Coordinates of C-alpha atoms in Angstrom, one line a residue:
X1 CA 2.6 33.6 -25.3
X2 CA 1.8 35.0 -22.0
X3 CA 3.3 32.8 -18.7
X4 CA -0.8 32.5 -17.6
X5 CA -1.1 30.5 -20.5
X6 CA 2.4 28.2 -21.1
X7 CA 0.7 27.0 -17.5
X8 CA -2.8 27.1 -18.4
X9 CA -1.6 24.6 -21.6
X10 CA 0.8 22.9 -19.1
X11 CA -1.3 22.4 -16.6
X12 CA -3.9 20.5 -19.3
X13 CA -1.4 19.1 -21.1
X14 CA -0.3 16.9 -17.3
X15 CA -3.8 16.0 -16.1
X16 CA -4.2 14.8 -19.2
X17 CA -1.2 12.5 -18.9
X18 CA -1.7 12.2 -14.9
X19 CA -5.6 10.0 -16.4
X20 CA -2.9 8.5 -17.9
X21 CA -0.6 7.4 -15.6
X22 CA -3.3 6.9 -13.3
X23 CA -4.5 4.0 -15.0
X24 CA -1.3 3.2 -15.9
X25 CA -0.1 2.2 -12.4
X26 CA -3.5 0.3 -12.6
X27 CA -2.0 -2.2 -15.0
X28 CA 1.1 -1.8 -13.2
X29 CA -0.9 -3.4 -10.4
X30 CA -1.4 -6.4 -12.0
X31 CA 2.6 -6.9 -12.3
X32 CA 3.5 -5.9 -8.8
X33 CA 0.5 -9.3 -8.2
X34 CA 3.2 -11.0 -10.2
X35 CA 6.3 -9.8 -8.4
X36 CA 5.2 -10.9 -5.5
X37 CA 4.4 -15.3 -6.6
X38 CA 7.4 -15.1 -8.4
X39 CA 9.4 -13.7 -5.6
X40 CA 7.3 -16.2 -2.9
X41 CA 8.4 -18.8 -5.1
X42 CA 12.3 -18.1 -3.6
X43 CA 13.9 -19.2 -7.7
X44 CA 14.6 -15.9 -8.5
X45 CA 18.4 -16.3 -6.7
X46 CA 18.1 -14.1 -3.8
X47 CA 18.3 -14.5 0.1
X48 CA 16.0 -14.8 2.0
X49 CA 17.2 -12.0 3.7
X50 CA 16.5 -9.6 0.3
X51 CA 13.0 -11.7 -0.9
X52 CA 11.4 -10.3 2.8
X53 CA 12.3 -7.1 1.9
X54 CA 10.8 -7.2 -2.0
X55 CA 7.8 -8.7 -1.1
X56 CA 6.9 -5.8 1.5
X57 CA 8.4 -3.2 -0.9
X58 CA 5.1 -5.0 -3.9
X59 CA 2.8 -5.6 -1.3
X60 CA 3.2 -1.9 0.1
X61 CA 3.3 -0.8 -3.2
X62 CA 0.7 -2.8 -4.7
X63 CA -1.8 -1.3 -1.4
X64 CA -1.0 2.0 -2.4
X65 CA -2.2 1.5 -6.1
X66 CA -5.1 0.0 -4.0
X67 CA -6.0 2.7 -1.8
X68 CA -4.1 5.7 -3.4
X69 CA -5.5 6.0 -7.1
X70 CA -8.0 3.2 -7.7
X71 CA -10.4 4.6 -4.1
X72 CA -8.7 8.4 -4.4
X73 CA -7.6 9.9 -6.8
X74 CA -10.2 7.9 -9.9
X75 CA -12.9 9.7 -8.0
X76 CA -10.8 12.6 -7.8
X77 CA -10.4 13.0 -12.0
X78 CA -13.9 11.7 -12.5
X79 CA -16.4 14.2 -9.9
X80 CA -19.6 13.5 -11.9
X81 CA -19.4 9.6 -12.3
X82 CA -18.1 9.6 -8.2
X83 CA -20.4 11.9 -7.1
X84 CA -21.9 9.0 -4.6
X85 CA -18.7 9.0 -2.7
X86 CA -19.7 12.3 -1.1
X87 CA -22.5 10.4 1.0
X88 CA -20.1 7.5 2.4
X89 CA -19.1 7.9 5.8
X90 CA -15.7 6.5 5.1
X91 CA -12.6 9.6 4.5
X92 CA -10.5 9.8 7.9
X93 CA -10.3 5.7 7.9
X94 CA -9.5 5.9 4.0
X95 CA -6.4 8.8 4.9
X96 CA -5.7 6.3 8.1
X97 CA -4.5 3.5 6.0
X98 CA -3.7 5.3 3.1
X99 CA -0.6 7.1 4.5
X100 CA -0.1 4.0 6.6
X101 CA 0.9 2.0 2.9
X102 CA 2.7 5.1 1.8
X103 CA 4.8 5.6 5.2
X104 CA 5.5 1.9 5.6
X105 CA 6.2 1.1 0.6
X106 CA 8.8 4.5 1.4
X107 CA 10.4 3.2 4.6
X108 CA 10.4 -0.7 3.3
X109 CA 13.1 1.5 0.8
X110 CA 14.8 2.8 3.2
X111 CA 15.0 -0.1 5.6
X112 CA 16.2 -2.4 2.2
X113 CA 18.9 0.7 1.7
X114 CA 19.9 0.1 5.2
X115 CA 19.7 -3.3 5.1
X116 CA 21.9 -3.8 1.8
X117 CA 24.5 -0.8 3.1
X118 CA 25.2 -3.3 6.4
X119 CA 25.8 -6.8 4.0
X120 CA 28.1 -4.3 1.5
X121 CA 30.1 -2.0 4.2
X122 CA 30.0 -4.6 7.7
X123 CA 31.3 -7.8 6.6
X124 CA 30.9 -8.8 10.5
X125 CA 27.9 -7.4 11.4
X126 CA 25.9 -9.0 7.7
X127 CA 26.3 -12.4 9.3
X128 CA 23.3 -11.9 12.4
X129 CA 21.6 -8.1 10.8
X130 CA 20.8 -9.0 7.2
X131 CA 18.8 -12.3 8.0
X132 CA 16.0 -13.1 7.5
X133 CA 14.8 -13.2 10.8
X134 CA 16.1 -9.2 11.2
X135 CA 13.9 -8.4 8.5
X136 CA 10.8 -9.6 9.9
X137 CA 11.4 -8.0 13.0
X138 CA 12.6 -4.7 11.1
X139 CA 9.2 -5.0 8.4
X140 CA 6.9 -5.4 11.8
X141 CA 8.5 -2.5 13.7
X142 CA 7.8 -0.3 10.7
X143 CA 4.4 -1.7 9.6
X144 CA 3.2 -1.3 13.3
X145 CA 5.1 2.4 14.4
X146 CA 4.1 4.2 11.3
X147 CA 0.5 2.6 11.7
X148 CA -0.1 4.0 14.7
X149 CA 1.4 7.1 14.1
X150 CA -1.5 8.1 11.3
X151 CA -4.1 7.5 13.4
X152 CA -3.7 11.3 14.4
X153 CA -5.7 11.5 11.0
X154 CA -8.7 9.6 12.2
X155 CA -8.9 12.7 14.3
X156 CA -8.7 15.0 12.9
X157 CA -10.1 14.5 9.1
X158 CA -13.9 14.1 9.2
X159 CA -15.1 11.6 7.5
X160 CA -16.7 13.4 4.6
X161 CA -14.6 13.1 1.4
X162 CA -14.2 16.7 -0.6
X163 CA -14.3 16.6 -4.5
X164 CA -10.6 18.3 -5.2
X165 CA -7.6 17.7 -7.0
X166 CA -5.1 17.8 -4.2
X167 CA -3.6 16.0 -1.4
X168 CA -6.4 16.5 1.2
X169 CA -9.0 14.6 -0.3
X170 CA -11.2 14.6 2.7
X171 CA -12.9 17.0 4.2
X172 CA -11.1 19.2 7.2
X173 CA -12.8 22.1 9.2
X174 CA -11.5 25.2 9.9
X175 CA -10.5 25.5 13.1
X176 CA -8.9 22.1 12.7
X177 CA -6.6 23.3 10.1
X178 CA -5.6 26.6 11.7
X179 CA -4.5 24.8 14.5
X180 CA -1.4 24.8 15.8
X181 CA -2.4 20.6 17.0
X182 CA -2.7 20.5 12.9
X183 CA 0.6 22.5 11.5
X184 CA 2.4 21.1 13.9
X185 CA 1.1 16.5 13.1
X186 CA 1.4 17.7 9.5
X187 CA 4.9 18.8 9.4
X188 CA 6.1 15.7 11.2
X189 CA 3.5 14.2 9.0
X190 CA 6.0 15.4 5.8
X191 CA 8.9 15.1 8.2
X192 CA 8.7 11.6 8.0
X193 CA 7.9 11.5 4.8
X194 CA 9.8 11.6 2.4
X195 CA 12.2 14.1 4.1
X196 CA 14.2 12.0 6.9
X197 CA 14.1 8.5 4.1
X198 CA 15.3 10.7 1.2
X199 CA 18.5 12.5 3.0
X200 CA 18.5 8.5 4.1
X201 CA 18.5 7.1 1.2
X202 CA 21.5 9.3 -0.5
X203 CA 23.6 9.4 2.9
X204 CA 23.4 5.2 3.0
X205 CA 24.4 5.2 -1.0
X206 CA 26.6 7.8 0.0
X207 CA 28.3 5.6 2.6
X208 CA 28.2 2.1 0.5
X209 CA 29.4 3.8 -3.1
X210 CA 32.9 5.4 -0.8
X211 CA 33.1 1.7 0.5
X212 CA 33.1 0.5 -2.9
X213 CA 36.0 2.4 -4.7
X214 CA 38.4 2.2 -1.7
X215 CA 37.6 -1.3 -2.3
X216 CA 37.4 -1.8 -5.4
X217 CA 41.3 0.2 -5.8
X218 CA 42.7 -2.2 -2.9
X219 CA 41.5 -5.0 -5.9
X220 CA 43.4 -3.5 -9.0
X221 CA 46.5 -3.0 -6.6
X222 CA 46.2 -6.9 -5.5
X223 CA 45.5 -7.9 -9.2
X224 CA 48.6 -5.8 -9.8
X225 CA 50.7 -8.0 -7.9
X226 CA 49.1 -11.1 -9.2
X227 CA 49.4 -12.6 -12.4
X228 CA 46.3 -14.9 -12.8
X229 CA 44.8 -13.1 -15.8
X230 CA 41.0 -14.0 -14.4
X231 CA 41.0 -14.3 -10.7
X232 CA 37.4 -15.5 -9.9
X233 CA 35.9 -13.1 -7.0
X234 CA 32.6 -14.3 -5.9
X235 CA 31.8 -11.7 -3.1
X236 CA 32.4 -8.4 -5.2
X237 CA 30.4 -10.4 -8.1
X238 CA 27.2 -10.4 -5.4
X239 CA 28.4 -7.0 -4.2
X240 CA 27.7 -5.8 -7.7
X241 CA 24.2 -7.3 -8.7
X242 CA 23.2 -6.4 -4.7
X243 CA 24.3 -2.7 -6.0
X244 CA 22.9 -2.6 -8.9
X245 CA 19.4 -4.1 -7.7
X246 CA 20.1 -1.4 -4.5
X247 CA 20.8 2.4 -6.5
X248 CA 17.9 0.4 -9.1
X249 CA 15.2 0.6 -6.0
X250 CA 16.9 3.9 -4.0
X251 CA 17.7 5.4 -7.4
X252 CA 14.0 5.3 -8.8
X253 CA 12.2 6.1 -5.2
X254 CA 14.7 9.5 -4.7
X255 CA 14.1 10.6 -8.9
X256 CA 9.9 9.8 -8.8
X257 CA 9.8 11.6 -5.2
X258 CA 12.0 14.7 -5.0
X259 CA 9.2 17.2 -6.7
X260 CA 6.7 16.2 -4.5
X261 CA 9.1 15.8 -1.3
X262 CA 9.6 20.0 -2.4
X263 CA 6.0 20.4 -3.4
X264 CA 5.1 19.1 0.0
X265 CA 7.6 22.3 1.7
X266 CA 6.2 24.4 -1.0
X267 CA 2.9 24.1 -0.2
X268 CA 2.5 24.2 4.0
X269 CA 4.6 26.8 4.1
X270 CA 2.4 29.2 1.4
X271 CA -0.3 28.4 3.6
X272 CA 1.0 29.5 7.1
X273 CA 1.6 32.7 5.0
X274 CA 5.9 32.3 3.9
X275 CA 5.3 32.2 -0.3
X276 CA 8.8 33.3 -1.6
X277 CA 8.3 31.4 -4.6
X278 CA 5.7 30.5 -6.6
X279 CA 5.5 26.6 -8.5
X280 CA 2.5 27.1 -11.1
X281 CA -0.6 24.2 -10.4
X282 CA 1.2 21.9 -12.8
X283 CA 4.1 21.5 -10.2
X284 CA 1.4 19.8 -8.3
X285 CA -0.1 17.3 -11.1
X286 CA 3.0 16.3 -12.0
X287 CA 5.0 15.7 -8.3
X288 CA 1.7 13.6 -7.7
X289 CA 2.6 11.0 -11.2
X290 CA 5.2 10.9 -10.3
X291 CA 5.3 10.1 -6.8
X292 CA 2.7 7.4 -7.7
X293 CA 4.6 5.6 -10.8
X294 CA 7.2 5.0 -8.0
X295 CA 4.8 2.9 -6.6
X296 CA 4.9 0.6 -9.9
X297 CA 8.3 0.8 -11.2
X298 CA 9.6 -1.9 -9.4
X299 CA 8.5 -4.3 -11.1
X300 CA 10.2 -3.6 -14.5
X301 CA 14.0 -2.8 -12.4
X302 CA 13.5 -6.2 -11.6
X303 CA 12.8 -7.6 -14.9
X304 CA 16.0 -5.1 -16.5
X305 CA 18.0 -6.2 -14.0
X306 CA 16.9 -9.8 -13.1
X307 CA 17.9 -12.9 -15.6
X308 CA 16.2 -15.3 -13.4
X309 CA 13.6 -13.1 -12.8
X310 CA 13.1 -12.8 -16.4
X311 CA 12.8 -16.4 -16.6
X312 CA 10.2 -16.8 -14.1
X313 CA 7.8 -14.2 -15.5
X314 CA 7.8 -15.9 -18.8
X315 CA 7.2 -19.1 -17.2
X316 CA 4.6 -18.2 -15.1
X317 CA 3.2 -15.9 -17.7
X318 CA 3.5 -19.1 -19.5
X319 CA 2.2 -21.4 -17.3
X320 CA -1.6 -21.1 -18.4
X321 CA -1.0 -22.0 -21.7
X322 CA 0.6 -25.2 -21.6
X323 CA -1.8 -26.7 -19.2
X324 CA -4.4 -25.6 -21.9
X325 CA -2.2 -27.7 -24.2
X326 CA -1.5 -30.8 -21.5
X327 CA -5.3 -30.8 -21.0
X328 CA -6.1 -30.8 -24.8
X329 CA -3.0 -33.6 -26.2
X330 CA -4.3 -35.8 -22.7
X331 CA -8.1 -35.5 -24.4
X332 CA -6.5 -36.3 -27.5

């Protein structure tokens, strides 16, 4: 079979999978709401600092699902059913909000990774930095900065929607697309998300792993001089739990954003005439599908890792039925 036919087949297959992924992520949005409710109740055994970051990440992910999946990709996929969108002059506003919440979703993950790095590797700084007040300040600064940063797109995009299934969904005039200002803003956009977050998450994780390995070696040497078979170590146990959450979230981010980062760099370089390697179109669909899935998987991670979170989820799901049973008993 010719390479072009293989690429076309994969493109059609991934386009179908992409549509399924869109609706799967919409369902996951309900789980994000559930996650926000459960974490906000504070019964999962997590510190207020960690809870603040996790709730912020869940809210940002939910907003990405709303503004990216529901308001952007579904009309792009089903063009004939959503032709009325062409006449809604809101695309530049939509772009600002979409890119702002996407940036916040990514940088909230980076801030959470950095917080856990401080908590594990810098015990003296932990008592001052890893607190609820600091988390609130960090999350507020990130939200404000990236909201201001994406205002550029309001002036660079038009307010008209373009029904093309690619990353730029607003109509862009040729004068803007070919200008140096556009190229600079777009490069900065890709650098701030996802290039720098990708590097920072890898760096903080590498430093944390190094610290844990050194601490474990010191722990083993200590145990070799102690006769007690079972020596309780609450601090190491807390670190282990934090590490599981940390690597679940940051590992999910790295794996699902990697292909999107590669495609983003390739697409812009190809647009400038520096295309060195050919990437077929289906890579774009795969990159988008992975990137959108990254905003829908944190709930599954916590459901697998945290026993208390699973218990709270069961209680939340059972609550309507329990309430109905109690009401029936009262009526009897």
